[in-house]
Amino acid sequence: MESNHYDVVVVGAGLSGLTAAGVAACQGLRVALVATGPGSFVLGSGYLKTQEILAAGPADELSEAIAFFCEMAQAAGCPFEGQFSSSRHLPTILGDFQSVTFAPRPLWNAEPRNDTSTAIVGIRELSYFDENFMAERLSDQARLLGSSCTYSARQISLARSCGAPTTTLRIAKRFDYDAGFRAELIEALRPAAAGFVRVLVPGMLGLCSREQQIAQFESELGCTVCELPTLPPSIPGLRLFHLLSRHLSKLGVELLQGFPVSKLQIQDGVCMELEVASPGHPMVLRGECAVLATGQHSSTLLGVDCNGHDEQMHPLTSSGSVMAGNLFVAGTALPGSSGSSGDVMEILTGHRAGSFAAATRGHYAAR
Amino acid sequence: MRQDDFAIDNCLKCSVCNAACPVFGVNAQYPGPKQLGPELERLRLEGISADTEWLEYCLGCHRCDMACPHGVGVSEMIAHAKAKHHKPLVRGLRDWWFARPGLLGKLTTILPAISNFALSMKLARFFMSKVMRITPLRTFPAYTKPNLRTPPARTSEDRARLLFFPGCFIRYNRPDLGRKVIELLERNGFATEVAATECCGVPAAANGDAAQAHAMARANVKSLVAGVDAGMRVVTACSSCGYMLKTGFGGLLKDDRELAPAVQKIAASTLDVGELLIAQSDAGMLNTDFQQANMRLAYHAPCHQKSQGIGRPWFHLLRQIPGITIEDLDAGCCGMSGTYGFKQEKYKISVAIGQELFDSINASQPQMVATECATCQMQIEHGTDFKAIHPVEIMLQAYNGKII
Ligand code: SF4
Ligand code: SF4
C-alpha cells in the first residue's frame, strides 16, 4: 500500500472532521486527517446545548452520532456527561445559565443544586476572571431559576509559582507537567474550599489532563472541582482537541497538521488527489474518498463551490449533480449552515459523512 | 501555515499558538508567539521600536505556525524581528560564532585532535562558561576531518543522479554519516554527488545574524543551481537543512530578482532522504533486501521535520524492516534547537522543554531512539540514558544484517 494512499482523507480538525475521522478509523480504515489547526470549537466550552439538540433533526441518527462521539471522548480520556432525556443549567462566561444536555465532565457539576453552597474561586493574578461578578450574577440567576443554592466569591494567589499577571493558559500548562505546582494549587485552594461542597474555578485544569488526573486532583483536595467557561483561549476546548487528536493518532489516523489543502483534483466525477501546500513542493494524498470538513470559508477556496448536498452528503454542483461520488461534506462547510450550526450539528454531520465515506470502501479502489 | 502571506489581520488572537509554544509552557515570563509575532508586528510595521530580549528566546521550532488555525506565519515574523534585535557585546560575540558552525568547523578541522582536546579542556570550558556564557554542562560534538567526497562514478550503470546537501554537521562532525547516506542511496539505485555547499544558514538565522544567513543562502544557491537545472534532485539528511532549502532559504532571497527563480527551483527539487525513499517504496522500488532484525525503537519527529509538511516518512520506512517495532513518541519539542541549548541563560529552559520527551523515552524503554536531527540526538542523549541515532544508520544496518 502506498504510504500516501488512504481509504479516507478528512480535511479539517473541527468536531465534524474529528468525528468523521473517528468513524472511519473505528471501522479499521486507513485515515489521514489534514488540518491547519484546530476547529473553532476550541474557543468554546464543549457544551452540547439542549436547544441545538432539539433542533438537530432525526432523533435516531442524532442519538447514534452523539453516542459515538461520547464513546470516542471517553476513550480519549475526556468523558462527556448527560443523557438525551434530561438537561441541566450550566453557567456561561456571561454569568447566566444555559440549558445543556451533554458537557465534558469537569464542567458538568457546576449546575445550581438546591440548598448547596459553592465557592467561586478567582485568582488574584488572573485579571480577566472576576469571581465577585460571577458569584453575584450566578446567585441572582439561580434565584430566577427557582434554585436555593448560593455562590460565594473567594480569591487565592498564585504569585509565588506563576508570577503576575498570568493567564489560564499558563496555569493549565503548569498543571500538566508540574506535580509541584498541582500540590501548591491544592494548598492554595484548601482554605478557599473550606465549608463548601464544591469549588468552581475558571477553566484551567490542564491542556492534556485526562479524567484520572483531574479526579486525582479533586480527591487530594477532598472537594468537587468544576471548571467555568472563560473567554478564549478556552482550556476545556483545547483539552478536548488535544485528547481527541491523540486518541485518533493511537487509532492509526495519520495527523497531517500545519498546512492547508490547496487543491482537489476531480476528474469524471471522482476526486483523485488532494494537494497539501507544504513548503517547496506539495504533498499529494490519494484517497478512495475524501471528507471536506473545512469550515465555511475554506471549501470555496478549494474550488468546491458547494450548492447543496444530497442525502449521502455529496456536494452538488450548481446544476444539481453530484460533484464527485467519493467526496463528502460535513460541518460548516455545508451550504446554508452559515457558520453557526453549533457543535451538535458538527458531530451529527461529521458522523453522517464519515459513515457514508466509510461505506464507499472498495468502490473507488486505487487505479 | 500559509506560505508568503504575512497579513497580520489573519490573526484573531485566539492564543492557539501560545498553547503550542514550548517556551511559553515552561517560562512564565516569555510573552509567547501571539505577542512576539502578530501583536508586536503592528508596532514594528508602524516603525515603532518594539525590540525585546525575549525575541532571542524563540526556538524557531515553527510549532506556533503549524498550530495556528488561520495560517499566520508567526515564527517568521519573530525571526525577522530577531534579526534586528540588539544584543549586548558578549552574547553578540558568542552568537556570532554560533551563527557560523561552518567557520568553526573549518578552523577546528585543520587540526581536529588539538581542537577537540581544547574543547574538552577544563580551562577552556571554564573560559567558555564564564566569558562566553556557554553552558559547561554540555559536551560539544567532536570535530573531524571533513573528508566527505563524491564516490567514484560507476560507469557501467545508468543511475539517477542526486545532489547531496550535507550541511555543517555531517560535513564537519559526522562525514561517516554522510557516507552512509550515500551508501543507502546507492543500494536504492541512486548515484550521489556531494554538493560543494556551505552551512544552510539555519544557525545564522536562529542567532539573529541575517547578513550571514543571507550570504550562506546566496552561496548555496549558486552551487546548487547548475545541478538542479540539469534535472538533479537535491537530498538532505538534516531536518533543518531540508526546511531551509524547501522554504527558499527561509524566504531570505525572495526579493532577489536574480536569484529568486533559482531559489524556487531548488525548493521544489529538494527532498529529505526519507521522503525520497518512501516515494520509492510507494512506487514499489524500495530495496527491501532487509535482514531479519530484532529491535524495539522509539521515534522522535524533529520540529523541522514536521514543518516540512511531509508526514512521517522515516517512521513508516523503519516499520517496513522485519523484526523492528517502533513507537512514535509524539512528545513535543526536544528543546535543544541547535545552538540554543548550549547558551548558559537558555540551558534551563532547553532542558525543561525536553522533560516531556525524556519522560516518554524513559516510559517506552526502547533499545534506541531514532531521530533525524543531530541536535535532537544530542539533547536526548543529554537528558536520558538512551542512545539516539539517525534512521539512515538503522536502515543501512538492516541491509547489512547488523541489527541485534
Ligand atoms: S497567530 Fe494564529 S494561533 Fe496565534 S493568536 Fe493569531 S490566529 Fe490565533
Ligand atoms: S517558533 Fe517555537 S519557540 Fe518560537 S514562538 Fe513559535 S512556538 Fe514558540
Coordinates of C-alpha atoms in Angstrom, one line a residue, chain A residues 133-365:
Chain A
F133 CA -19.1 39.4 39.4
M134 CA -19.5 35.7 38.7
A135 CA -20.8 34.9 42.2
E136 CA -23.3 37.7 42.2
R137 CA -24.6 37.1 38.8
L138 CA -24.9 33.3 39.3
S139 CA -26.7 33.7 42.6
D140 CA -29.2 36.1 41.0
Q141 CA -29.7 33.9 38.0
A142 CA -30.1 30.8 40.2
R143 CA -32.8 32.5 42.1
L144 CA -34.6 33.3 38.9
L145 CA -34.4 29.6 38.1
G146 CA -36.0 28.9 41.4
S147 CA -32.9 27.3 42.9
S148 CA -32.0 27.8 46.5
C149 CA -28.3 27.4 46.0
T150 CA -25.7 30.1 46.9
Y151 CA -22.5 31.1 45.3
S152 CA -19.8 32.9 47.2
A153 CA -16.6 34.5 45.9
R154 CA -13.2 33.5 47.2
Q155 CA -9.8 34.6 46.0
I156 CA -6.4 32.8 46.0
S157 CA -3.0 34.0 45.0
L158 CA -0.6 32.0 42.8
A159 CA 2.0 34.8 42.6
R160 CA 4.7 32.7 44.1
S161 CA 4.5 30.0 41.5
C162 CA 3.1 31.8 38.5
G163 CA 4.2 35.3 38.7
A164 CA 1.9 38.1 37.8
P165 CA -0.1 38.7 35.7
T166 CA -0.9 35.2 34.5
T167 CA -3.4 33.5 32.2
T168 CA -5.4 30.4 32.3
L169 CA -3.3 29.0 29.5
R170 CA -0.1 29.3 31.6
I171 CA -1.8 27.8 34.6
A172 CA -3.1 24.9 32.5
K173 CA 0.4 24.2 31.1
R174 CA 1.9 24.2 34.5
F175 CA -0.9 21.9 35.7
D176 CA 0.0 19.4 33.0
Y177 CA 3.7 18.9 33.7
D178 CA 4.5 20.2 37.1
A179 CA 3.3 18.0 40.0
G180 CA 4.8 20.5 42.5
F181 CA 2.5 23.2 41.0
R182 CA -0.5 21.0 41.4
A183 CA 0.3 20.5 45.0
E184 CA 0.7 24.2 45.5
L185 CA -2.6 24.8 43.8
I186 CA -4.3 22.3 46.2
E187 CA -2.8 24.1 49.2
A188 CA -4.0 27.4 47.9
L189 CA -7.5 26.1 47.2
R190 CA -7.9 24.3 50.5
P191 CA -8.8 27.3 52.7
A192 CA -11.0 28.7 49.9
A193 CA -12.8 25.4 49.7
A194 CA -13.4 25.0 53.4
G195 CA -17.1 24.8 54.2
F196 CA -18.2 24.4 50.6
V197 CA -19.4 21.2 48.8
R198 CA -17.7 22.2 45.6
V199 CA -15.5 24.9 44.1
L200 CA -15.8 26.5 40.7
V201 CA -12.6 27.7 39.1
P202 CA -12.0 29.2 35.7
G203 CA -11.2 26.6 33.1
M204 CA -7.6 25.9 33.8
L205 CA -7.2 22.2 34.8
G206 CA -4.6 21.2 32.2
L207 CA -4.4 21.2 28.4
C208 CA -3.9 17.5 28.2
S209 CA -5.1 16.3 31.5
R210 CA -7.2 13.2 31.4
E211 CA -10.1 12.3 33.5
Q212 CA -8.0 10.4 36.0
Q213 CA -5.6 13.3 36.6
I214 CA -8.5 15.7 37.3
A215 CA -10.1 13.1 39.6
Q216 CA -6.9 12.7 41.5
F217 CA -6.6 16.4 41.9
E218 CA -10.2 16.5 43.3
S219 CA -9.5 13.6 45.7
E220 CA -6.4 15.3 47.0
L221 CA -8.3 18.5 47.6
G222 CA -11.2 16.5 49.1
C223 CA -13.8 18.5 47.3
T224 CA -15.5 18.6 43.9
V225 CA -13.8 21.0 41.5
C226 CA -15.7 22.3 38.4
E227 CA -14.5 24.5 35.6
L228 CA -16.2 27.6 34.4
P229 CA -16.1 28.6 30.8
T230 CA -13.8 31.7 30.2
L231 CA -13.1 34.0 27.3
P232 CA -10.9 32.3 24.7
P233 CA -8.4 30.6 24.9
S234 CA -10.8 28.1 26.4
I235 CA -8.9 25.4 28.3
P236 CA -11.7 22.8 28.2
G237 CA -12.0 23.3 24.4
L238 CA -8.2 23.0 23.8
R239 CA -8.1 19.9 26.1
L240 CA -10.8 18.3 24.1
F241 CA -8.9 18.9 20.9
H242 CA -5.6 17.6 22.2
L243 CA -7.0 14.5 23.7
L244 CA -9.2 13.6 20.7
S245 CA -6.3 14.1 18.3
R246 CA -4.0 11.9 20.4
H247 CA -6.7 9.3 20.6
L248 CA -7.2 9.3 16.8
S249 CA -3.4 9.0 16.3
K250 CA -3.5 5.9 18.6
L251 CA -6.2 4.5 16.4
G252 CA -3.8 4.8 13.5
V253 CA -5.1 8.0 12.0
E254 CA -2.2 9.9 10.3
L255 CA -2.4 13.5 11.5
L256 CA -1.0 16.0 9.0
Q257 CA -1.2 19.3 10.8
G258 CA 0.2 22.6 9.7
F259 CA -0.5 23.2 6.0
P260 CA -3.8 23.7 4.1
V261 CA -5.1 21.5 1.3
S262 CA -4.6 23.7 -1.7
K263 CA -6.2 21.7 -4.4
L264 CA -8.7 18.9 -5.0
Q265 CA -8.4 17.2 -8.3
I266 CA -11.8 16.0 -9.5
Q267 CA -11.9 14.1 -12.8
D268 CA -15.0 12.4 -14.3
G269 CA -17.0 12.6 -11.1
V270 CA -14.2 11.2 -9.0
C271 CA -11.9 13.0 -6.6
M272 CA -8.5 11.7 -7.5
E273 CA -6.0 13.6 -5.4
L274 CA -5.6 16.2 -2.8
E275 CA -2.6 18.5 -2.6
V276 CA -1.3 19.8 0.7
A277 CA 0.6 23.1 0.4
S278 CA 3.8 22.0 2.0
P279 CA 7.0 24.1 1.5
G280 CA 8.9 23.5 -1.7
H281 CA 6.5 21.1 -3.3
P282 CA 3.0 19.9 -2.5
M283 CA 2.4 16.7 -0.7
V284 CA 0.0 14.7 -2.8
L285 CA -2.5 12.5 -1.0
R286 CA -4.6 9.9 -2.7
G287 CA -7.7 8.6 -1.1
E288 CA -10.6 6.4 -2.0
C289 CA -12.7 9.1 -0.7
A290 CA -12.4 12.5 1.0
V291 CA -14.5 14.3 3.6
L292 CA -14.4 18.1 3.5
A293 CA -14.9 19.4 7.0
T294 CA -13.1 22.6 6.3
G295 CA -15.4 25.2 7.8
Q296 CA -17.3 27.8 6.0
H297 CA -14.7 29.6 4.0
S298 CA -12.0 27.2 3.0
S299 CA -14.2 24.9 0.9
T300 CA -14.9 27.7 -1.6
L301 CA -11.2 28.4 -1.7
L302 CA -10.7 24.9 -2.8
G303 CA -12.9 25.4 -5.8
V304 CA -15.6 23.3 -4.3
D305 CA -18.5 25.6 -4.9
C306 CA -21.0 23.6 -3.0
N307 CA -24.6 24.2 -3.9
G308 CA -26.2 21.9 -1.5
H309 CA -25.8 18.2 -0.8
D310 CA -27.7 15.0 -1.3
E311 CA -28.8 12.7 1.5
Q312 CA -25.4 11.0 1.3
M313 CA -23.6 14.2 2.0
H314 CA -22.2 14.5 -1.6
P315 CA -21.7 18.2 -2.5
L316 CA -23.8 19.2 -5.5
T317 CA -22.8 21.5 -8.4
S318 CA -24.9 24.5 -9.4
S319 CA -26.8 22.2 -11.9
G320 CA -27.7 19.9 -9.0
S321 CA -25.5 17.0 -10.0
V322 CA -23.1 15.2 -7.6
M323 CA -19.7 16.7 -7.8
A324 CA -17.8 13.5 -7.1
G325 CA -19.1 10.2 -5.9
N326 CA -16.3 9.9 -3.4
L327 CA -16.4 13.4 -2.0
F328 CA -18.5 14.2 1.1
V329 CA -19.1 17.4 3.1
A330 CA -19.6 18.0 6.8
G331 CA -19.9 20.7 9.4
T332 CA -20.0 24.3 8.5
A333 CA -18.6 23.5 5.0
L334 CA -22.2 22.6 4.3
P335 CA -24.1 25.3 2.4
G336 CA -26.8 27.1 4.4
S337 CA -25.1 26.2 7.7
S338 CA -24.0 29.9 7.9
G339 CA -21.2 29.0 10.2
S340 CA -23.3 28.8 13.2
S341 CA -24.6 25.3 13.2
G342 CA -23.1 24.6 16.5
D343 CA -21.2 21.7 18.0
V344 CA -24.2 19.3 17.8
M345 CA -24.6 19.8 14.1
E346 CA -20.8 19.3 13.6
I347 CA -21.0 16.0 15.4
L348 CA -24.1 14.9 13.5
T349 CA -22.9 15.8 10.0
G350 CA -19.3 14.5 10.8
H351 CA -20.8 11.2 11.8
R352 CA -23.0 11.0 8.8
A353 CA -20.3 12.0 6.3
G354 CA -17.8 9.7 8.0
S355 CA -20.2 6.7 7.8
F356 CA -21.1 7.3 4.1
A357 CA -17.4 7.8 3.3
A358 CA -16.5 4.5 5.1
A359 CA -19.3 2.8 3.2
T360 CA -17.6 3.6 -0.2
R361 CA -14.8 1.1 0.7
G362 CA -13.7 -0.7 -2.4
H363 CA -15.8 1.3 -4.8
Y364 CA -13.0 3.6 -5.8
A365 CA -10.0 1.4 -5.2

